[in-house]
Short mmCIF file of C-alpha atoms and ligand atoms in Angstrom, two decimals:
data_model
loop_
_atom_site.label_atom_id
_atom_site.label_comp_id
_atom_site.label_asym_id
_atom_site.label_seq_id
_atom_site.Cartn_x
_atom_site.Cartn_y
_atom_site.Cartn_z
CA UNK H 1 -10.39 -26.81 67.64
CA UNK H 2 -9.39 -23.33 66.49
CA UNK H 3 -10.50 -23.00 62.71
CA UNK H 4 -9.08 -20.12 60.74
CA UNK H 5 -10.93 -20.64 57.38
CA UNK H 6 -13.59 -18.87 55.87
CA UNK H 7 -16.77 -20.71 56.61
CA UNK H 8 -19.42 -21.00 53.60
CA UNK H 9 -21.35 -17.73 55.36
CA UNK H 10 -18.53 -15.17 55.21
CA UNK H 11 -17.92 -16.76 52.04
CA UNK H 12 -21.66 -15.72 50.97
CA UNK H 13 -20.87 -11.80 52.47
CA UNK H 14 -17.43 -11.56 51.27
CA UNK H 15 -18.33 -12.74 47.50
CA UNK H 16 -21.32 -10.31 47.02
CA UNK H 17 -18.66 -7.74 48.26
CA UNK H 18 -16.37 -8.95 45.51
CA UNK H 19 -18.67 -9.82 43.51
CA UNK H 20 -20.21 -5.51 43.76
CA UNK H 21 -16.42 -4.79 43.38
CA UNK H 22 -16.11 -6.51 40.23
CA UNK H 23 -19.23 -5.19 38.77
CA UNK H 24 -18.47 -1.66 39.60
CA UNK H 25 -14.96 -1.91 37.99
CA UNK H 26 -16.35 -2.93 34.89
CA UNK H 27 -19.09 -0.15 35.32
CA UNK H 28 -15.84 2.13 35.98
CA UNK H 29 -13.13 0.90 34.07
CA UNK H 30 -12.81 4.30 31.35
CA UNK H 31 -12.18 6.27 34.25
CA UNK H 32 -8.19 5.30 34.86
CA UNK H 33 -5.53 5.73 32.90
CA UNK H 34 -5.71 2.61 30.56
CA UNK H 35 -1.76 2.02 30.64
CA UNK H 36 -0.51 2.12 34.65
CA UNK H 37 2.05 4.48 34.87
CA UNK H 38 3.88 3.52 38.04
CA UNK H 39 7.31 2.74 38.40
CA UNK H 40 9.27 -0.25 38.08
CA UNK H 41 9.44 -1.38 41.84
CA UNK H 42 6.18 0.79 42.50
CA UNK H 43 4.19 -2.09 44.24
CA UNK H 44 6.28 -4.48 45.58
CA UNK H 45 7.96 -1.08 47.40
CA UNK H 46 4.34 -0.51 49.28
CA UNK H 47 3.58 -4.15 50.05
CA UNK H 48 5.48 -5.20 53.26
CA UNK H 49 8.55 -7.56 52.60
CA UNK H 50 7.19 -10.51 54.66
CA UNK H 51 3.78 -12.79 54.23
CA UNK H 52 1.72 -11.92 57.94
CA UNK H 53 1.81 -14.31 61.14
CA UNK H 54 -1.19 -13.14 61.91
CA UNK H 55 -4.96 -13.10 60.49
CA UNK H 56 -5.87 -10.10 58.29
CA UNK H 57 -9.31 -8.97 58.68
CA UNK H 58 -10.72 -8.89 55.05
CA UNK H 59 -11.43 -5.37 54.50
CA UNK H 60 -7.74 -4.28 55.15
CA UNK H 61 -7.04 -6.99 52.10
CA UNK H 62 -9.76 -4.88 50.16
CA UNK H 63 -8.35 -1.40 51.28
CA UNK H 64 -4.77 -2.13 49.62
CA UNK H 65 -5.96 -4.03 46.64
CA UNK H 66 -7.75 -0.63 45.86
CA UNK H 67 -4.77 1.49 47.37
CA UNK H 68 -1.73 -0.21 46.54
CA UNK H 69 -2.76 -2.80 43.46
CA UNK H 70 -5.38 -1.15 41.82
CA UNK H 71 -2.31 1.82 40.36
CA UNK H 72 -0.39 -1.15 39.16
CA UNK H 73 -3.29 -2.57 36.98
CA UNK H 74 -3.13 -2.31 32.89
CA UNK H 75 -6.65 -1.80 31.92
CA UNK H 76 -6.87 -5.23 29.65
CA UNK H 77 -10.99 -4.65 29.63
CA UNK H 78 -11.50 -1.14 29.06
CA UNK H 79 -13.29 -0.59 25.67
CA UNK H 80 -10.22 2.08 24.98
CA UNK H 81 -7.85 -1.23 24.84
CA UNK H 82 -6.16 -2.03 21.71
CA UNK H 83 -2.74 -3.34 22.36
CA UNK H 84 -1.60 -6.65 21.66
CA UNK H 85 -4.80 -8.88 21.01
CA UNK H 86 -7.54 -8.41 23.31
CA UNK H 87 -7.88 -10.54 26.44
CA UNK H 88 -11.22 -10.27 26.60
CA UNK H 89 -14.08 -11.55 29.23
CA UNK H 90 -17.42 -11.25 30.02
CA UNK H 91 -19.96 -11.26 33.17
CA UNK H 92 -21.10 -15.08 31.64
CA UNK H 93 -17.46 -16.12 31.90
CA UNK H 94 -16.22 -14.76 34.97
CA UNK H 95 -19.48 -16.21 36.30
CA UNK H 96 -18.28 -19.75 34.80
CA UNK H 97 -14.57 -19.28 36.35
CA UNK H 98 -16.58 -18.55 39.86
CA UNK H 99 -18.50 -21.99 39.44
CA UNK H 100 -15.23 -23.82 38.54
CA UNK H 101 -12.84 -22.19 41.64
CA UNK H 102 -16.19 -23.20 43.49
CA UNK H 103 -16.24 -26.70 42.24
CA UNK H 104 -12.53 -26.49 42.81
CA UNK H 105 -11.78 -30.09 40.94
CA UNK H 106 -9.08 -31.25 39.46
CA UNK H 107 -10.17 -33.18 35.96
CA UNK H 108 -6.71 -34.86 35.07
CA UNK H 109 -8.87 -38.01 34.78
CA UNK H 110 -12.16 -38.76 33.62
CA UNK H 111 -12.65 -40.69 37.14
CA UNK H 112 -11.57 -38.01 39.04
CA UNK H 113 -14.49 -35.83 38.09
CA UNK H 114 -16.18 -37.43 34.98
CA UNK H 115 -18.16 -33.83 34.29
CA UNK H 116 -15.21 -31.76 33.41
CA UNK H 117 -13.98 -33.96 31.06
CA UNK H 118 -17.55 -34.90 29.50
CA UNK H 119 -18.61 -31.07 29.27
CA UNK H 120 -14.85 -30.34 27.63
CA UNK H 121 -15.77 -32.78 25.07
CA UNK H 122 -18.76 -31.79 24.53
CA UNK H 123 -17.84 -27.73 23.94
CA UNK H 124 -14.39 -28.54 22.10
CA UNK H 125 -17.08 -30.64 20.04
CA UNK H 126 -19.33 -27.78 19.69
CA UNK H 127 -17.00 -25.71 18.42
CA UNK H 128 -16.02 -27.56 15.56
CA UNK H 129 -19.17 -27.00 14.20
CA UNK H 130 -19.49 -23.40 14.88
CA UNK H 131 -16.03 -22.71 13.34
CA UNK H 132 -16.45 -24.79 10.43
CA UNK H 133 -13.87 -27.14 11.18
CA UNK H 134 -13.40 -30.40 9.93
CA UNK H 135 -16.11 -33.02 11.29
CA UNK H 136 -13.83 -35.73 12.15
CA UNK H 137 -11.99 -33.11 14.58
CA UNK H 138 -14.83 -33.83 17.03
CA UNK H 139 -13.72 -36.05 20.20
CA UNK H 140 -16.98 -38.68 18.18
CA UNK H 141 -13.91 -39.04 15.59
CA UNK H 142 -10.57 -39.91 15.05
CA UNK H 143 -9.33 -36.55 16.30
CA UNK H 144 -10.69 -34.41 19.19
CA UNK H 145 -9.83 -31.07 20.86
CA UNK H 146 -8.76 -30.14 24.24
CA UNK H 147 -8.63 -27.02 26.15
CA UNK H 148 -5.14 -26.16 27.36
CA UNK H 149 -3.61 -23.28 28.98
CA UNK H 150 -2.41 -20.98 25.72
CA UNK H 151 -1.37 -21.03 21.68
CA UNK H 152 1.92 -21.74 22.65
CA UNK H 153 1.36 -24.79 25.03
CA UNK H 154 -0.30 -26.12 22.17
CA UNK H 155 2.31 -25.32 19.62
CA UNK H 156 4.82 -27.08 21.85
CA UNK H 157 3.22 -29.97 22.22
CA UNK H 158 2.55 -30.42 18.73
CA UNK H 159 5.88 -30.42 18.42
CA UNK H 160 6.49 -32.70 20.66
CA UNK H 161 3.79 -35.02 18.94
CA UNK H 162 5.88 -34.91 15.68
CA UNK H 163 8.65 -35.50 16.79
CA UNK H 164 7.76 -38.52 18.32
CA UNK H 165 6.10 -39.55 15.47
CA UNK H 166 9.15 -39.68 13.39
CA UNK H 167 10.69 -41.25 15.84
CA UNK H 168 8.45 -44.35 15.04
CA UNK H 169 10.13 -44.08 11.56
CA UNK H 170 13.46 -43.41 12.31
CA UNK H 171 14.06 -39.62 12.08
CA UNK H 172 15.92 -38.97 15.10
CA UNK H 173 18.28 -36.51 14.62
CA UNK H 174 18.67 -33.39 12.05
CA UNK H 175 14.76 -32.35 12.22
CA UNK H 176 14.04 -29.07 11.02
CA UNK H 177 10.87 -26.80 11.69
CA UNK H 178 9.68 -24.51 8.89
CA UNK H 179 8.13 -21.15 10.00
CA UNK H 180 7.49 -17.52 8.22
CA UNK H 181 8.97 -14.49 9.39
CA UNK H 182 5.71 -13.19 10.60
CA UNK H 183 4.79 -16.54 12.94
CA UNK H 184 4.61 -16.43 16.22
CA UNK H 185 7.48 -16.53 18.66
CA UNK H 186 5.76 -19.63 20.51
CA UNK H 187 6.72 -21.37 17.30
CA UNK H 188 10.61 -20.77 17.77
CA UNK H 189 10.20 -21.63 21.62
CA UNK H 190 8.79 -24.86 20.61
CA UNK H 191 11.17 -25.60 18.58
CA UNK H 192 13.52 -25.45 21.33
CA UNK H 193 11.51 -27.32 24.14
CA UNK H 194 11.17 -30.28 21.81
CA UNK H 195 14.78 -30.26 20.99
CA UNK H 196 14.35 -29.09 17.53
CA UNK H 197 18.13 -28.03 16.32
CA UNK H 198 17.08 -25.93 13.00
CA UNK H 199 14.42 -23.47 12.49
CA UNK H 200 14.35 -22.25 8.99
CA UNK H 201 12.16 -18.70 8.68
CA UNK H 202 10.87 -18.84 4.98
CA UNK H 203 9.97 -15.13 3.67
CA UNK H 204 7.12 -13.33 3.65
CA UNK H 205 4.77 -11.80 0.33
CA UNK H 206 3.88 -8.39 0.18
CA UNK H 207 0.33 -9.08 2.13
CA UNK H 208 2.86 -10.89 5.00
CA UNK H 209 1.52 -14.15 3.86
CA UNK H 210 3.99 -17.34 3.94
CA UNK H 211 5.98 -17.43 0.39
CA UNK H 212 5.06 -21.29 -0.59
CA UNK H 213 7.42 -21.43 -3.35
CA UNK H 214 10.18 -20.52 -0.85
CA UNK H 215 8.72 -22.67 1.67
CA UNK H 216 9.25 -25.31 -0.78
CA UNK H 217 12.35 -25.51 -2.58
CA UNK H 218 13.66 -25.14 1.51
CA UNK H 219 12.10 -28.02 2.36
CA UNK H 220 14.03 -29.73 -1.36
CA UNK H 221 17.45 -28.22 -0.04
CA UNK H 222 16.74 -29.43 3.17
CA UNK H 223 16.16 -33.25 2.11
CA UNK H 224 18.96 -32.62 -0.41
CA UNK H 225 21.37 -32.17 2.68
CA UNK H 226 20.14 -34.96 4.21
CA UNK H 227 17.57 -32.83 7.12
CA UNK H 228 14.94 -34.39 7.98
CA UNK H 229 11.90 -31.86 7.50
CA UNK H 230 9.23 -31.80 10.40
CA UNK H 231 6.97 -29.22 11.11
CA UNK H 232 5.53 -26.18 9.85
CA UNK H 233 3.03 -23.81 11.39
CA UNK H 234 0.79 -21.74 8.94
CA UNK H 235 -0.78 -18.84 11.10
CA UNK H 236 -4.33 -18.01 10.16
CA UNK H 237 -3.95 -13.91 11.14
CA UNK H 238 -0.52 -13.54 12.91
CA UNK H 239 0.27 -11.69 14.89
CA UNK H 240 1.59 -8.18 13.55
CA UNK H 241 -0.60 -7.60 10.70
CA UNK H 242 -3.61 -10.50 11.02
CA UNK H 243 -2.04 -12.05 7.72
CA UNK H 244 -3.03 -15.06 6.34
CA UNK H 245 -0.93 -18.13 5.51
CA UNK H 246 -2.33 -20.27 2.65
CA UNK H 247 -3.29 -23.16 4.60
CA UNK H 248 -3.83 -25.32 1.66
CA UNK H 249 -0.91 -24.94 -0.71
CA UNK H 250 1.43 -24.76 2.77
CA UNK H 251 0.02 -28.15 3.28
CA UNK H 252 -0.24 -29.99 -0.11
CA UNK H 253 4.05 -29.65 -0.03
CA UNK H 254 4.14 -30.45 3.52
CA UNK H 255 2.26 -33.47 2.85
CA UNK H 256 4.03 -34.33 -0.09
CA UNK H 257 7.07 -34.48 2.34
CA UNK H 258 5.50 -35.98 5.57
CA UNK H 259 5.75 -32.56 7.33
CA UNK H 260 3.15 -32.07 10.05
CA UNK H 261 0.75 -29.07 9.51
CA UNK H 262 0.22 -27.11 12.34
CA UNK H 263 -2.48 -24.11 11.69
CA UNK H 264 -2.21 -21.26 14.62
CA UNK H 265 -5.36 -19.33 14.34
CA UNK H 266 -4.86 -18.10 17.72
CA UNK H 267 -6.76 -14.51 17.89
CA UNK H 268 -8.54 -14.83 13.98
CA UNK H 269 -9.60 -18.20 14.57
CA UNK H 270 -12.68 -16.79 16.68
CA UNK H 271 -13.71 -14.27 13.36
CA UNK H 272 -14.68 -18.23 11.44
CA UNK H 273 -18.18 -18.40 13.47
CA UNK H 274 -18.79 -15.73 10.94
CA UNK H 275 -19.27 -18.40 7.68
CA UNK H 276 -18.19 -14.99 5.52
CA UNK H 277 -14.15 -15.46 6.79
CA UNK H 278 -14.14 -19.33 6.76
CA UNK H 279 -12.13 -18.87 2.91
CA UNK H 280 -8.95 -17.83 5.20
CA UNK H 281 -8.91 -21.56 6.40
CA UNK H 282 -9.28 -23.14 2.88
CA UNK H 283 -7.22 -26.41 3.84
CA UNK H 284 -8.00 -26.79 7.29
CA UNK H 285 -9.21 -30.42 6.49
CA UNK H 286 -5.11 -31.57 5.34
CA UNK H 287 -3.52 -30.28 8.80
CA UNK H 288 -2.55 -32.20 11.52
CA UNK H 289 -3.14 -29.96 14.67
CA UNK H 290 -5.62 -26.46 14.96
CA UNK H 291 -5.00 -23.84 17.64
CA UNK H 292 -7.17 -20.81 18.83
CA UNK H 293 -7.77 -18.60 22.09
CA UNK H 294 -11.55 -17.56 23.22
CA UNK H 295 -9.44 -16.29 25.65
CA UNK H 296 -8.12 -13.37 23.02
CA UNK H 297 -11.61 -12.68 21.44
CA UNK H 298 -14.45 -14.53 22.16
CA UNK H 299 -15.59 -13.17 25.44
CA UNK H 300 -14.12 -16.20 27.86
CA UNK H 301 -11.16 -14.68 30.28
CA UNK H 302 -7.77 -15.83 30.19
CA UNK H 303 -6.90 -18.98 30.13
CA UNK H 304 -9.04 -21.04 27.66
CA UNK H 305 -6.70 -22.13 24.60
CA UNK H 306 -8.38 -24.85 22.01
CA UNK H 307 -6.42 -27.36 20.78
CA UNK H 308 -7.41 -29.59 17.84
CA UNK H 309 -5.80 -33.05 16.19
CA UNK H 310 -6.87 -34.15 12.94
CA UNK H 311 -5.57 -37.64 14.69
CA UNK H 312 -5.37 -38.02 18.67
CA UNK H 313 -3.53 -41.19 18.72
CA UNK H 314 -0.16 -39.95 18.25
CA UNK H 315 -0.77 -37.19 20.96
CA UNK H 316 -1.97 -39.67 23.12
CA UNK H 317 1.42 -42.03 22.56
CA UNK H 318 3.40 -38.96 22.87
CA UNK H 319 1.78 -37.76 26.21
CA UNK H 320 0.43 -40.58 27.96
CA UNK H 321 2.02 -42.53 30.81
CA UNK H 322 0.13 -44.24 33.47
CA UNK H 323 1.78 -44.54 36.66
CA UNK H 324 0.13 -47.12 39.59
CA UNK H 325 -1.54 -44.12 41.46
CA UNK H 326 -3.14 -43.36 38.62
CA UNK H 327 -4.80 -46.70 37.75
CA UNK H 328 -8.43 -46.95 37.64
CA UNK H 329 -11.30 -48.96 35.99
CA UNK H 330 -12.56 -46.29 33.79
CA UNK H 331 -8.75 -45.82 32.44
CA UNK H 332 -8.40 -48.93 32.27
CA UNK H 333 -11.97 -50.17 30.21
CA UNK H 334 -11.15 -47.88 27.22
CA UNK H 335 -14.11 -45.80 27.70
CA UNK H 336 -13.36 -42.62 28.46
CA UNK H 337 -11.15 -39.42 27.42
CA UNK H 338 -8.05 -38.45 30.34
CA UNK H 339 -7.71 -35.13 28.83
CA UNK H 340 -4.58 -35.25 31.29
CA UNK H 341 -2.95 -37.66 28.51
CA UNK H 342 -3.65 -34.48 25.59
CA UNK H 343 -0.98 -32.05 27.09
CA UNK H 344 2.24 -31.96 29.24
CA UNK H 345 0.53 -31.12 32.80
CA UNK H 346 -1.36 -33.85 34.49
CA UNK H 347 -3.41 -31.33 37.17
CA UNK H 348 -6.05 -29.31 35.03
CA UNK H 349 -8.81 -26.72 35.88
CA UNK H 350 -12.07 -27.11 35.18
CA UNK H 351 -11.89 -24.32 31.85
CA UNK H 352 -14.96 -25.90 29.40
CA UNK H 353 -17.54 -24.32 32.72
CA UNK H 354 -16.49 -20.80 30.93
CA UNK H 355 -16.74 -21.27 27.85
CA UNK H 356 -20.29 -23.40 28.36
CA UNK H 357 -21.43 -20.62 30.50
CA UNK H 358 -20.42 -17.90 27.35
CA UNK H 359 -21.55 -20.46 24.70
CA UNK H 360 -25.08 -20.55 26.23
CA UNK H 361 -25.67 -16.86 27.12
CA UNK H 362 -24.60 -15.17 23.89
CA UNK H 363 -25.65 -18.37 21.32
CA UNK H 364 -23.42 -18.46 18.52
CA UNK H 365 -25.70 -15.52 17.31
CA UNK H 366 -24.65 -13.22 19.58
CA UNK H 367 -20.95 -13.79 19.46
CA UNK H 368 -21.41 -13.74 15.56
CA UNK H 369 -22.88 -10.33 16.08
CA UNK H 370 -20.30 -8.83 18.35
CA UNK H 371 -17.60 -10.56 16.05
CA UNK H 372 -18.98 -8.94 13.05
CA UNK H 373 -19.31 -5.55 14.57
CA UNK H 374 -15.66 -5.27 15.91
CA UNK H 375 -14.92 -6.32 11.92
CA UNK H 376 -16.47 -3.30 11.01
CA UNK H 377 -15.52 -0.87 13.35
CA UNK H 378 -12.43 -2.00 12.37
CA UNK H 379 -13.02 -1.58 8.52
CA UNK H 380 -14.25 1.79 9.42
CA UNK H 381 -10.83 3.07 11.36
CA UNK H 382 -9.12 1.72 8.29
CA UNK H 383 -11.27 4.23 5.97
CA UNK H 384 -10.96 6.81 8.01
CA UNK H 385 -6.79 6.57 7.51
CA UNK H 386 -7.03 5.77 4.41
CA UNK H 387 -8.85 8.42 3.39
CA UNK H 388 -6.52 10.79 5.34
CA UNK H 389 -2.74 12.04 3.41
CA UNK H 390 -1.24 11.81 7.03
CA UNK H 391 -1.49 8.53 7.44
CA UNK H 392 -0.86 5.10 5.57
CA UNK H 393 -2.09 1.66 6.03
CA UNK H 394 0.68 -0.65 5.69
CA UNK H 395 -0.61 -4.27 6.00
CA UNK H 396 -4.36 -5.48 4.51
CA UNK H 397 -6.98 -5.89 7.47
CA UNK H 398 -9.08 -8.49 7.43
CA UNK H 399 -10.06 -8.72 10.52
CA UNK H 400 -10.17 -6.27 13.08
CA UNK H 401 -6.75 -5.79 13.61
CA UNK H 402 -5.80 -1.93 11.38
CA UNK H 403 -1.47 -1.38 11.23
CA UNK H 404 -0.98 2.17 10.01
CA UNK H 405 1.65 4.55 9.91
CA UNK H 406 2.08 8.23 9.78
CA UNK H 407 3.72 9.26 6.20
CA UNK H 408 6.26 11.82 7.99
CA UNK H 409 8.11 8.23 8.77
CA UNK H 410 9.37 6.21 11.63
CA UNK H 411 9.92 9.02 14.09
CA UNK H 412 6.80 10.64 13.70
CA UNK H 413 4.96 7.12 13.85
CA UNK H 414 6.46 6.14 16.71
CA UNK H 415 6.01 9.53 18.35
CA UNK H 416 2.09 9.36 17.62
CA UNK H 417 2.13 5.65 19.38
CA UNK H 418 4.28 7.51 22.57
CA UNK H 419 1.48 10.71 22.67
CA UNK H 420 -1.60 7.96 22.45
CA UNK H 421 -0.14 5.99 25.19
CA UNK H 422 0.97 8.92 27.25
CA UNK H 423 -2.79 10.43 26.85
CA UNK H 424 -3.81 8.09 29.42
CA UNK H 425 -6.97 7.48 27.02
CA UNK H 426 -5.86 4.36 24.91
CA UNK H 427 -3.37 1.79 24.37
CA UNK H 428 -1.99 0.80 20.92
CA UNK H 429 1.05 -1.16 20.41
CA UNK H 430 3.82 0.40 18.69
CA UNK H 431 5.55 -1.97 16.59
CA UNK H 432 7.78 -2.33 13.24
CA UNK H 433 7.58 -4.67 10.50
CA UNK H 434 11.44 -4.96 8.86
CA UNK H 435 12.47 -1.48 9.24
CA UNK H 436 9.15 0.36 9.38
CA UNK H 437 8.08 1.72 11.93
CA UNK H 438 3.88 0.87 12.89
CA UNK H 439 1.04 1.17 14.94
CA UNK H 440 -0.90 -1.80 15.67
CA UNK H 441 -5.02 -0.94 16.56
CA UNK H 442 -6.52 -4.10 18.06
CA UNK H 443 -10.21 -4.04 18.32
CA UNK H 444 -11.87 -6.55 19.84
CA UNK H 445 -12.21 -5.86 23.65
CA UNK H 446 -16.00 -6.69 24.71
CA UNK H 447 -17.08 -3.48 25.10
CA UNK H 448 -15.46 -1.51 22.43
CA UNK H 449 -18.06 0.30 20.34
CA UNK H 450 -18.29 3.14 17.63
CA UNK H 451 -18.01 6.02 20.33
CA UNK H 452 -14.62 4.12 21.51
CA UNK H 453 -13.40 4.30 17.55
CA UNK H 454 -14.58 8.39 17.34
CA UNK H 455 -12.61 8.76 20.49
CA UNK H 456 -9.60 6.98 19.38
CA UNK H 457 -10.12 8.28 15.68
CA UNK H 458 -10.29 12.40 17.30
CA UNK H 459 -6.97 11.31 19.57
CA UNK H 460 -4.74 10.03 16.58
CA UNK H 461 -5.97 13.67 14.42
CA UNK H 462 -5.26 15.81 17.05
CA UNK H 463 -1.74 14.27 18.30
CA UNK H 464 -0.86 14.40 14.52
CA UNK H 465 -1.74 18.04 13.97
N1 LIG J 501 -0.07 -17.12 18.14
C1 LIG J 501 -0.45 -15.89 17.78
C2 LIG J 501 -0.78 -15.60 16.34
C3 LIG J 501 -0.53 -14.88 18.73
O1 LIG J 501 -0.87 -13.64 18.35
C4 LIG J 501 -0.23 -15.16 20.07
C5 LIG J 501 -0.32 -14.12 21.11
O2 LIG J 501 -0.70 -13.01 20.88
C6 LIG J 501 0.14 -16.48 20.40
C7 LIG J 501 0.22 -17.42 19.42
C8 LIG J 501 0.48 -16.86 21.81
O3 LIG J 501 -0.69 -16.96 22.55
P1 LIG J 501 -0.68 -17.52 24.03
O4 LIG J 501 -0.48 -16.34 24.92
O5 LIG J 501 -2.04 -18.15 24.20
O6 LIG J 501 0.42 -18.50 24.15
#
């Protein structure tokens, strides 16, 4: 019978090809452009319009992804990246990803491959100790986490969750989600995928930190009016400026008012293996639902998204429903986790090989001594501004995320984030907070060191001169 599939020996040749590629476009990565600069249209134009009849022989797919894709590609890993957040990775997690497309199962159930969920318990588990998080979080408890695809899947559904919940005591209409003017977007997109009508967005401090007092009388208004008050997400480092919500105050009024709590750490979160920046989460133990992303800054590629309940019951009720093909004993006896009932897909890859396979290389040492150094190279840009009359920090930097400006004002900043990006050398991500105009410096890509911040540090002098 004609066979046209790659048998387990081409599959050997072919990988250490790829698997050579890979390493030598890590080896290589400062040598393009970070930014692509092709135009829109630019690829799809040079790929042909139709999928072949035919077999491809291997190296022609090889020849265009270095030809035709290869232009296309944003340099997310090069240590000269500091847009956005970081997407970081690392040879231990890419190796992990390998094992899991390998493995190739699908964990919706524990039955259908009782490893993936046992390891995810045990790393979500794992995790709550190195971050500091509350004990009862782990899966041993009444809570548990879950790996899911990003911050905002998780924000959604824990929106969903609440809602549900006060559906159980009668709020079923007129809900209303509290959020700051600094949290993330996911937050508002939530609020519309679980049907939330009103979003109030309670102002921000001069550090960009949620205004409590604001937050509060809202949520008195609201109940005056007869709203039912729902939801509010503190962020633990948002995402302009890294500022930090007070987790603890947010959450004594919200629950004084049966508001769920959820906390979205999702790029900071990672900094709390360091026990020196576990004060930012001062509350943690009153909120109903955690988020963060190793796949932003601890070292495991996209996706890998941790999702903590202080209680999983009400996720469970909220997600769970058990058709007949789904039916078996181990569901059925009690036993065991279906992580497929903590989220809205039921299919799910096998994501906790990853982050086992990063957990166990660098040891909570090493990713506390990366962590810490990207802090300081970070503290160190923010000197170096400081200390110069061109330029202005406009947001504190706790982290290792440094928004500055240039004095000479919104055209002139915006010009300087333009010349960086055009240079070819770096990416930054212009941005504004109100009306000001900002630069946002990101460090935390796996290989950024001190020569990275010199050469970024001699770019941003000599485009200002
Ligand atoms: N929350 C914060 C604070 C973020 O900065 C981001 C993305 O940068 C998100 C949520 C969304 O993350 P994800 O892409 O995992 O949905």
């Amino acid at each position: 019978m004609t066979k046209y599939h790659m048998d387990p020996e081409e599959y050997r040749l072919r990988g250490h090809e790829i698997v050579d590629w890979v390493a030598d476009y890590l080896a290589n990565v400062t040598e393009y452009p970070v930014n692509s600069t092709v135009e829109p249209g630019a690829i799809r134009d040079a790929l042909p319009a139709a999928a072949p009849e035919q077999p491809e022989p291997f190296e022609d797919v090889v020849d265009d992804l270095n030809r035709i894709i290869m232009p296309g590609i944003t340099h997310w890993q090069s240590p000269n990246w500091f847009s956005y957040f970081p997407a970081n990775s690392s040879g231990p997690a890419l190796l992990g990803e390998m094992v899991a497309a390998g493995l190739g199962v699908q964990g919706m159930l524990w039955s259908t491959s009782p490893a993936a969920t046992e390891l995810e318990m045990v790393v979500v588990d794992w995790m709550v100790e190195l971050l500091g998080l509350p004990p009862s979080w782990k899966t041993t408890g009444p809570g548990g986490g879950v790996i899911q695809m990003s911050a905002s899947d998780s924000a959604h559904v824990a929106m969903v969750t609440a809602r549900e919940q006060a559906k159980q005591r009668g709020a079923v209409d007129k809900m209303v989600v509290y959020a700051s003017d600094q949290t993330h977007s996911s937050v508002e997109k939530g609020a519309r995928v679980a049907g939330f009508e009103t979003v109030r967005i309670i102002p921000t401090d001069d550090t960009y930190a949620m205004d409590v007092a604001a937050f509060a009388a809202q949520v008195a208004a609201d109940q005056a009016d007869g709203l039912v008050p729902l939801f509010v997400a503190a962020s633990v480092g948002t995402t302009a400026t890294t500022a930090v919500d007070p987790v603890r105050t947010i959450a004594e009024v919200a629950k004084a008012a049966d508001i769920w709590v959820h906390v979205d750490a999702a790029y900071a979160g990672t900094a709390m293996i360091c026990p020196e920046f576990r004060h930012h989460q001062d509350g943690i133990d009153l909120v109903d639902s955690y988020t963060l992303n190793p796949h932003k800054w601890m070292f495991t590629n996209f996706d890998c998204n941790l999702y903590y309940v202080a209680d999983r019951q009400p996720l469970i009720d909220a997600m769970s429903i058990l058709p007949p093909y789904l039916r078996n004993e181990a569901t059925l006896s009690g036993k065991v986790i279906d992580y497929r009932d903590w989220h809205v897909p039921l299919g799910r890859r096998f994501r906790s090989l990853k982050l086992w396979f990063v957990l166990r290389h660098y040891g909570a040492e090493g990713i506390r001594h990366h962590i810490r150094e990207h802090i300081l190279l970070a503290q160190d840009l923010a000197s170096r501004l400081e200390a110069d009359e061109r330029f202005e920090l406009v947001a504190p930097h706790p982290f290792s995320l440094v928004v500055f400006r240039h004095v000479g004002g919104n055209e002139e900043t915006t010009k300087l984030a333009a010349d960086l990006n055009g240079s070819g050398k770096v990416s930054v991500s212009p941005t504004t907070l109100g009306d000001m105009a900002a630069i946002r410096i990101s460090i935390g890509q796996t290989n950024t060191d001190a020569e990275h911040i010199d050469g970024l540090w001699t770019l941003i002098d000599n485009l200002s001169r």
